[in-house]
Short mmCIF file of C-alpha atoms in Angstrom, two decimals:
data_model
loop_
_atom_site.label_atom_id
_atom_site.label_comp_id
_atom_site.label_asym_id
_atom_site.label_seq_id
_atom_site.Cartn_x
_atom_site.Cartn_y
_atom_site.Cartn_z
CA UNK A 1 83.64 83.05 117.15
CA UNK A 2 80.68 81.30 118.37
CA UNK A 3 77.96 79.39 116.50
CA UNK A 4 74.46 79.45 118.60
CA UNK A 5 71.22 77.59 118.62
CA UNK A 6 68.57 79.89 119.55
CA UNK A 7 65.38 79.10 120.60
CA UNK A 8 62.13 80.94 123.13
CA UNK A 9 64.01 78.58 125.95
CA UNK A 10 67.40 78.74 125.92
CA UNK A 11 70.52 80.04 124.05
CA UNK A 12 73.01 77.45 123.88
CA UNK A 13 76.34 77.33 122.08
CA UNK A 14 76.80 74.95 119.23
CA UNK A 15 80.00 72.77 118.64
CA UNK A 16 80.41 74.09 114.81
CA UNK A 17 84.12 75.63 114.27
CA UNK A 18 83.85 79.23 112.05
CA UNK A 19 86.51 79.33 109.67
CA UNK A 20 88.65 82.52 109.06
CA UNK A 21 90.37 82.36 105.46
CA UNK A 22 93.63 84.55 105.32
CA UNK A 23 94.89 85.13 101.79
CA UNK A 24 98.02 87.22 100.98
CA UNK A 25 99.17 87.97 98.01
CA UNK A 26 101.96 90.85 96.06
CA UNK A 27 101.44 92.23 93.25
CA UNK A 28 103.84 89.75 91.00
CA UNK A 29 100.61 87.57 92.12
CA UNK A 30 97.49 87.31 89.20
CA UNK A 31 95.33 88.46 91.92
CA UNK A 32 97.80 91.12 93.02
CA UNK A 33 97.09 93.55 90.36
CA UNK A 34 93.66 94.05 92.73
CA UNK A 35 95.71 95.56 95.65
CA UNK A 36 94.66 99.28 95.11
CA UNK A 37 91.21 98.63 95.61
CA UNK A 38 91.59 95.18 97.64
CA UNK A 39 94.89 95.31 99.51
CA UNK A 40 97.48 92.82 99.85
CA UNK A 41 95.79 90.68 102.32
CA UNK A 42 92.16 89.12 102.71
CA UNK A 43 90.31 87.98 106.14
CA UNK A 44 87.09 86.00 105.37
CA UNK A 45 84.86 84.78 107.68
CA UNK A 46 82.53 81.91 106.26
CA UNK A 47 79.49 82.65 105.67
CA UNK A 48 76.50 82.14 108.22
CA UNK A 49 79.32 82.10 110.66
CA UNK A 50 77.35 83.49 114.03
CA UNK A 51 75.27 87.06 114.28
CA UNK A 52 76.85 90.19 113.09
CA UNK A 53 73.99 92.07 112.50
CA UNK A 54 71.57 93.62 115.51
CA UNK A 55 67.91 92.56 114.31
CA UNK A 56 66.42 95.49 115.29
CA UNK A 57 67.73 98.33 112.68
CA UNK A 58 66.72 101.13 114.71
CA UNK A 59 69.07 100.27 117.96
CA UNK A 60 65.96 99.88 120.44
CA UNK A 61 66.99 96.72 121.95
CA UNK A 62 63.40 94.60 121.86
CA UNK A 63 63.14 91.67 124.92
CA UNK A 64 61.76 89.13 122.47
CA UNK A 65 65.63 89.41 120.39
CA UNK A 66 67.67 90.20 123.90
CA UNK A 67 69.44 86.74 123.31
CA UNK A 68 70.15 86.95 119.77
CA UNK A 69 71.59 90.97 119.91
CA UNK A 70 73.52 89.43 122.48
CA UNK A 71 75.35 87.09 121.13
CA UNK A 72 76.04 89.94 118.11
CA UNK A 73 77.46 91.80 120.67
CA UNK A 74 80.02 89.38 121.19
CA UNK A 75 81.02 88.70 118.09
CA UNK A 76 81.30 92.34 116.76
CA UNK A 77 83.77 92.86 120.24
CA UNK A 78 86.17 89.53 118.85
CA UNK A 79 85.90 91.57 115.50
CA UNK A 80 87.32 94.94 116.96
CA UNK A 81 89.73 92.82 118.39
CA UNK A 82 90.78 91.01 116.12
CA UNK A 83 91.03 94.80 114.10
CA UNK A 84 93.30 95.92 116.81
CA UNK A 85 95.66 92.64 116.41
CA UNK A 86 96.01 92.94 112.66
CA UNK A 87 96.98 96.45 112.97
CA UNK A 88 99.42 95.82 116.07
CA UNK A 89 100.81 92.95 114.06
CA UNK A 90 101.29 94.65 110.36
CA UNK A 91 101.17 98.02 110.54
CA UNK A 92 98.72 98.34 107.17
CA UNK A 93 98.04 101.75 105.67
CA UNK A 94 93.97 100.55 105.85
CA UNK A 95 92.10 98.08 106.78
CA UNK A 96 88.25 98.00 105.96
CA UNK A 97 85.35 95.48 106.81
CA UNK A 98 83.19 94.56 104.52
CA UNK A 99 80.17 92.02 103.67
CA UNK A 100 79.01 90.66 99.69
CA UNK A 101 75.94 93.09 100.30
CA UNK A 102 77.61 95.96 97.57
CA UNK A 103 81.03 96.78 96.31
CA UNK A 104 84.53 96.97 98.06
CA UNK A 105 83.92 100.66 97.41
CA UNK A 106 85.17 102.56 100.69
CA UNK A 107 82.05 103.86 101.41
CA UNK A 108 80.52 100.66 102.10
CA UNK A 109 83.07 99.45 104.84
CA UNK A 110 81.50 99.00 107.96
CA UNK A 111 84.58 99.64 109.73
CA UNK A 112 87.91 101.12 108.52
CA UNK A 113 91.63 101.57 109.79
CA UNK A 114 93.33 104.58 108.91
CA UNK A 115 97.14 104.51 109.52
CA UNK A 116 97.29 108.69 108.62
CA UNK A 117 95.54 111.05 106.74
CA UNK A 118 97.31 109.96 103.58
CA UNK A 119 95.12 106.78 104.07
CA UNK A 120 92.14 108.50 104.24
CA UNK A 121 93.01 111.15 100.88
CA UNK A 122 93.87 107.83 98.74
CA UNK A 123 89.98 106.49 99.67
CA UNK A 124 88.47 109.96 98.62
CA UNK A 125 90.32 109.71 95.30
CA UNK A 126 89.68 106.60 94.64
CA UNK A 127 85.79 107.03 95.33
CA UNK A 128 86.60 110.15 92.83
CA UNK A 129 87.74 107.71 90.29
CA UNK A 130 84.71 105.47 90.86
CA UNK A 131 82.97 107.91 90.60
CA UNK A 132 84.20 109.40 87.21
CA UNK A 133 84.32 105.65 85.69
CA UNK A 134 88.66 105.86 86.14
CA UNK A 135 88.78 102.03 87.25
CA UNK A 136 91.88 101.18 85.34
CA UNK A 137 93.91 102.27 88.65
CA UNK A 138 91.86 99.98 90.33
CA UNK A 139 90.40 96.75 88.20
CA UNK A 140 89.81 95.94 84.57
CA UNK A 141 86.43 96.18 83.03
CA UNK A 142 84.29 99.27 81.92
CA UNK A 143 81.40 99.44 84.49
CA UNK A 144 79.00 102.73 84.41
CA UNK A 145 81.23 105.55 86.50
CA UNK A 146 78.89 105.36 89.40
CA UNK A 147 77.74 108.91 88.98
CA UNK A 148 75.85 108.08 86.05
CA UNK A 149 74.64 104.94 87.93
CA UNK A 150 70.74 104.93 88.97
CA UNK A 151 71.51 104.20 92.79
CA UNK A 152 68.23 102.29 93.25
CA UNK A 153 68.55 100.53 90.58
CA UNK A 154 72.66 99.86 91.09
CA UNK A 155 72.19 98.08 94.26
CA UNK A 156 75.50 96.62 94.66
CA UNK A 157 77.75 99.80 94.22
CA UNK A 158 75.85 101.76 96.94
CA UNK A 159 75.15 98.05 98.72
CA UNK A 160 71.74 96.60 99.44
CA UNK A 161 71.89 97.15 102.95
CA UNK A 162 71.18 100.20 102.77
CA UNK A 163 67.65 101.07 101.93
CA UNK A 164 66.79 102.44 98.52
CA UNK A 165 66.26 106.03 99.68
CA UNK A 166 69.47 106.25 101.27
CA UNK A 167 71.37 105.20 98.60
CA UNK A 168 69.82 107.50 96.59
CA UNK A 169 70.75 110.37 99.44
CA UNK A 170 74.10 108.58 99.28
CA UNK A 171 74.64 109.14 95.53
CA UNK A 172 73.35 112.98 95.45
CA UNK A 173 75.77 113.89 98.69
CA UNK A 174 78.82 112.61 96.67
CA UNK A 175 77.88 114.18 93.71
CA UNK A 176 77.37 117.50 95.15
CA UNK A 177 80.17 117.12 97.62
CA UNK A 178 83.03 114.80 95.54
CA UNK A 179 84.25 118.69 94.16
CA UNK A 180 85.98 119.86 97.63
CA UNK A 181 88.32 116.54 97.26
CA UNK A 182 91.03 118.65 96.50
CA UNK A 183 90.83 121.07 99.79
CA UNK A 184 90.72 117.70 101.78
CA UNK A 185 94.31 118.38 103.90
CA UNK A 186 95.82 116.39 106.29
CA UNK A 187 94.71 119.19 108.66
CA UNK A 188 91.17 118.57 107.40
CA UNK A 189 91.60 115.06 107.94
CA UNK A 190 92.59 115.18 111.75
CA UNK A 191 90.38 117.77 112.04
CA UNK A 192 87.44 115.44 110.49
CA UNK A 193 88.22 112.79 113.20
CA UNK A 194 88.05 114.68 116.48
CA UNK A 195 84.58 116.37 115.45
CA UNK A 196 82.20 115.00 118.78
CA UNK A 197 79.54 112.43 117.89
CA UNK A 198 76.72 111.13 119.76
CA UNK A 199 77.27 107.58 119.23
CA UNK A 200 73.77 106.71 121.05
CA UNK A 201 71.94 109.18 118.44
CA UNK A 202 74.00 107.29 115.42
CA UNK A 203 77.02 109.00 114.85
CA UNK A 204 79.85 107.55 113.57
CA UNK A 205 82.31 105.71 116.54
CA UNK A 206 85.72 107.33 115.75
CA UNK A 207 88.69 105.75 117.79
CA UNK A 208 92.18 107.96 117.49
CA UNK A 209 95.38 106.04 117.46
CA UNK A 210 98.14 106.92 119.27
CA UNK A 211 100.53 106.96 115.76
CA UNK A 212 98.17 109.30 114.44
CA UNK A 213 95.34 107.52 112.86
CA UNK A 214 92.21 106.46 113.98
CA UNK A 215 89.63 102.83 113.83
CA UNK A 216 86.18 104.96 112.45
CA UNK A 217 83.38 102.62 112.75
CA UNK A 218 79.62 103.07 111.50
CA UNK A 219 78.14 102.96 114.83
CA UNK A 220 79.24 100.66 117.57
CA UNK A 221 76.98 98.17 116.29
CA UNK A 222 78.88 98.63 113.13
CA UNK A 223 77.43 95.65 110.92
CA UNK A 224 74.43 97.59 110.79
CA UNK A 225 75.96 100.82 109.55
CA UNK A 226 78.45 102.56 107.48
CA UNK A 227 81.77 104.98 107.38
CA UNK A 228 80.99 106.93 104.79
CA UNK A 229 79.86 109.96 106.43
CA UNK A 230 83.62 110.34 107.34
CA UNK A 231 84.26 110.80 103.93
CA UNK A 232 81.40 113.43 103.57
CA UNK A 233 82.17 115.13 106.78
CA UNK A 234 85.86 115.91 105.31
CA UNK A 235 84.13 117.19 102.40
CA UNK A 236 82.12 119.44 104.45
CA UNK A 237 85.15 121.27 106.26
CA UNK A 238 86.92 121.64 103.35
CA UNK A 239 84.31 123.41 102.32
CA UNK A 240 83.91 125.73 105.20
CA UNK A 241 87.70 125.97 105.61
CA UNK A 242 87.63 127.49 102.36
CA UNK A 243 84.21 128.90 101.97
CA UNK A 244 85.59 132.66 101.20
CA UNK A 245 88.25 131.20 98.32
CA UNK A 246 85.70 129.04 96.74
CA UNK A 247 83.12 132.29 97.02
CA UNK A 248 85.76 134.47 95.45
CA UNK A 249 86.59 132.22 93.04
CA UNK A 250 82.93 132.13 91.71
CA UNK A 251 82.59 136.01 91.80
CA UNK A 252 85.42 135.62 90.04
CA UNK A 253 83.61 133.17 87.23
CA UNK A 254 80.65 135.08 87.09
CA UNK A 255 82.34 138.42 86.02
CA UNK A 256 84.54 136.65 83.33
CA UNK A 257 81.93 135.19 82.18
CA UNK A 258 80.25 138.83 82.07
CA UNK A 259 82.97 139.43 80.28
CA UNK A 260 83.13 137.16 77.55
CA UNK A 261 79.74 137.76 77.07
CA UNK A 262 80.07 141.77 76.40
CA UNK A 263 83.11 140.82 74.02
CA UNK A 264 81.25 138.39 72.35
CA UNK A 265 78.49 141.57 71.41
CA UNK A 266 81.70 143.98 70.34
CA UNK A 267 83.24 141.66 68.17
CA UNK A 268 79.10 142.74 66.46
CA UNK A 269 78.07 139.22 66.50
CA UNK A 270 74.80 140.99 68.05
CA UNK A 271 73.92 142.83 64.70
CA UNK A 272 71.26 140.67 63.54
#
């Protein structure tokens, strides 16, 4: 990684080493009791070390920052990199990248490694339990369950990059869609990951693996996005995989309910 001094003349490298922390730790560790929600190993860049973050949000890259959204460039490429290494090198379930702007919630990685499907179904429940307040799984304290959190208000859990309308859109998708969790398959999954984006036109920048995973990053300026329309994207085709169950089912509902209700007048609880 690079340091730069950036100025209207010149860009010039500067001499300043970044530091990358690498703590490990199992679960006999007192930090290891963390590892379902922040794995077994941690990779920190220092802060303020280089750009990671385009200046201009909407992609249109503006002459007057050509210098500085270059030198992002190059660091977000060492980052994918540096992705591909760690997964060559240790074969982890997951790997996620994410900044102290909100929660380690999976939703808010900028990047993420899935090793299989199973990868992928262990986030979903686990933004499920989040979601439902379940955090003993996960860490110890007894935080709001996120879907009784205001989401403008709750900046961290839905992170403060994100404006506060779409972490309010945010919040509502997962509370309408969090329901189909359970029709998420591995088919579902795989079939999730080979859906066609327009990268260019901000769709997410999904990478298959050979072993049958895939690197699904927010955008290929990733720093300035997020993966969690994977997760609602699964959500979706489980849906429409199983549109005429879940429709049946509810016909289903409706005339029990129906039902109760003309047993409820028989039983003459209707006579006054």
């Amino acid at each position: 990684m690079n340091h730069w001094n950036l100025s209207d003349e010149k860009q010039s490298l500067e001499n300043d080493p970044v530091l990358l922390e690498i703590n490990t730790y199992d679960r006999g560790h007192y930090y290891g009791h963390l590892f379902r929600s922040e794995g077994h190993a941690n990779f920190y860049f220092e802060a303020n070390s280089g750009y990671f973050v385009r200046y201009d949000r909407d992609f249109n890259l503006d002459p007057e920052y050509e210098d500085y959204n270059l030198c992002v460039e190059e660091n977000l490429n060492i980052i994918r990199e540096l992705l591909a290494c760690i997964v060559d090198a240790l074969d982890p379930l997951s790997v996620k990248v994410f900044t102290g702007s909100g929660s380690y919630a999976p939703f808010n990685s900028h990047a993420t490694y899935f090793a299989n499907p199973k990868a992928f179904i262990t986030d979903l429940q686990m933004i499920y339990d989040y979601w439902i307040g379940n955090f003993s799984p996960y860490y110890q304290g007894e935080p709001k369950p996120y879907q009784d959190s205001d989401p403008v208000a709750a900046w961290y859990q839905f992170n403060g990059m994100r404006s506060a309308e779409q972490r309010k859109e945010l919040w509502e998708d997962f509370n309408a869609w969090l329901i189909m969790r359970e029709e998420v398959t591995s088919e579902v999954v795989y079939d999730t990951w080979d859906v066609k984006q327009s990268v260019e036109d901000g769709g997410l920048d999904i990478r298959r693996t050979k072993q049958g995973g895939a690197f699904v990053f927010g955008s290929e300026h990733f720093f300035n996005s997020f993966v969690s329309d994977v997760y609602l994207h699964a959500l979706n085709i489980a849906y429409l995989v199983n549109k005429d169950k879940i429709e049946l089912k509810i016909q289903e509902l409706e005339a029990q309910n129906w039902q109760d209700e003309l047993d409820r007048l028989d039983d003459g609880k209707f006579e006054s």
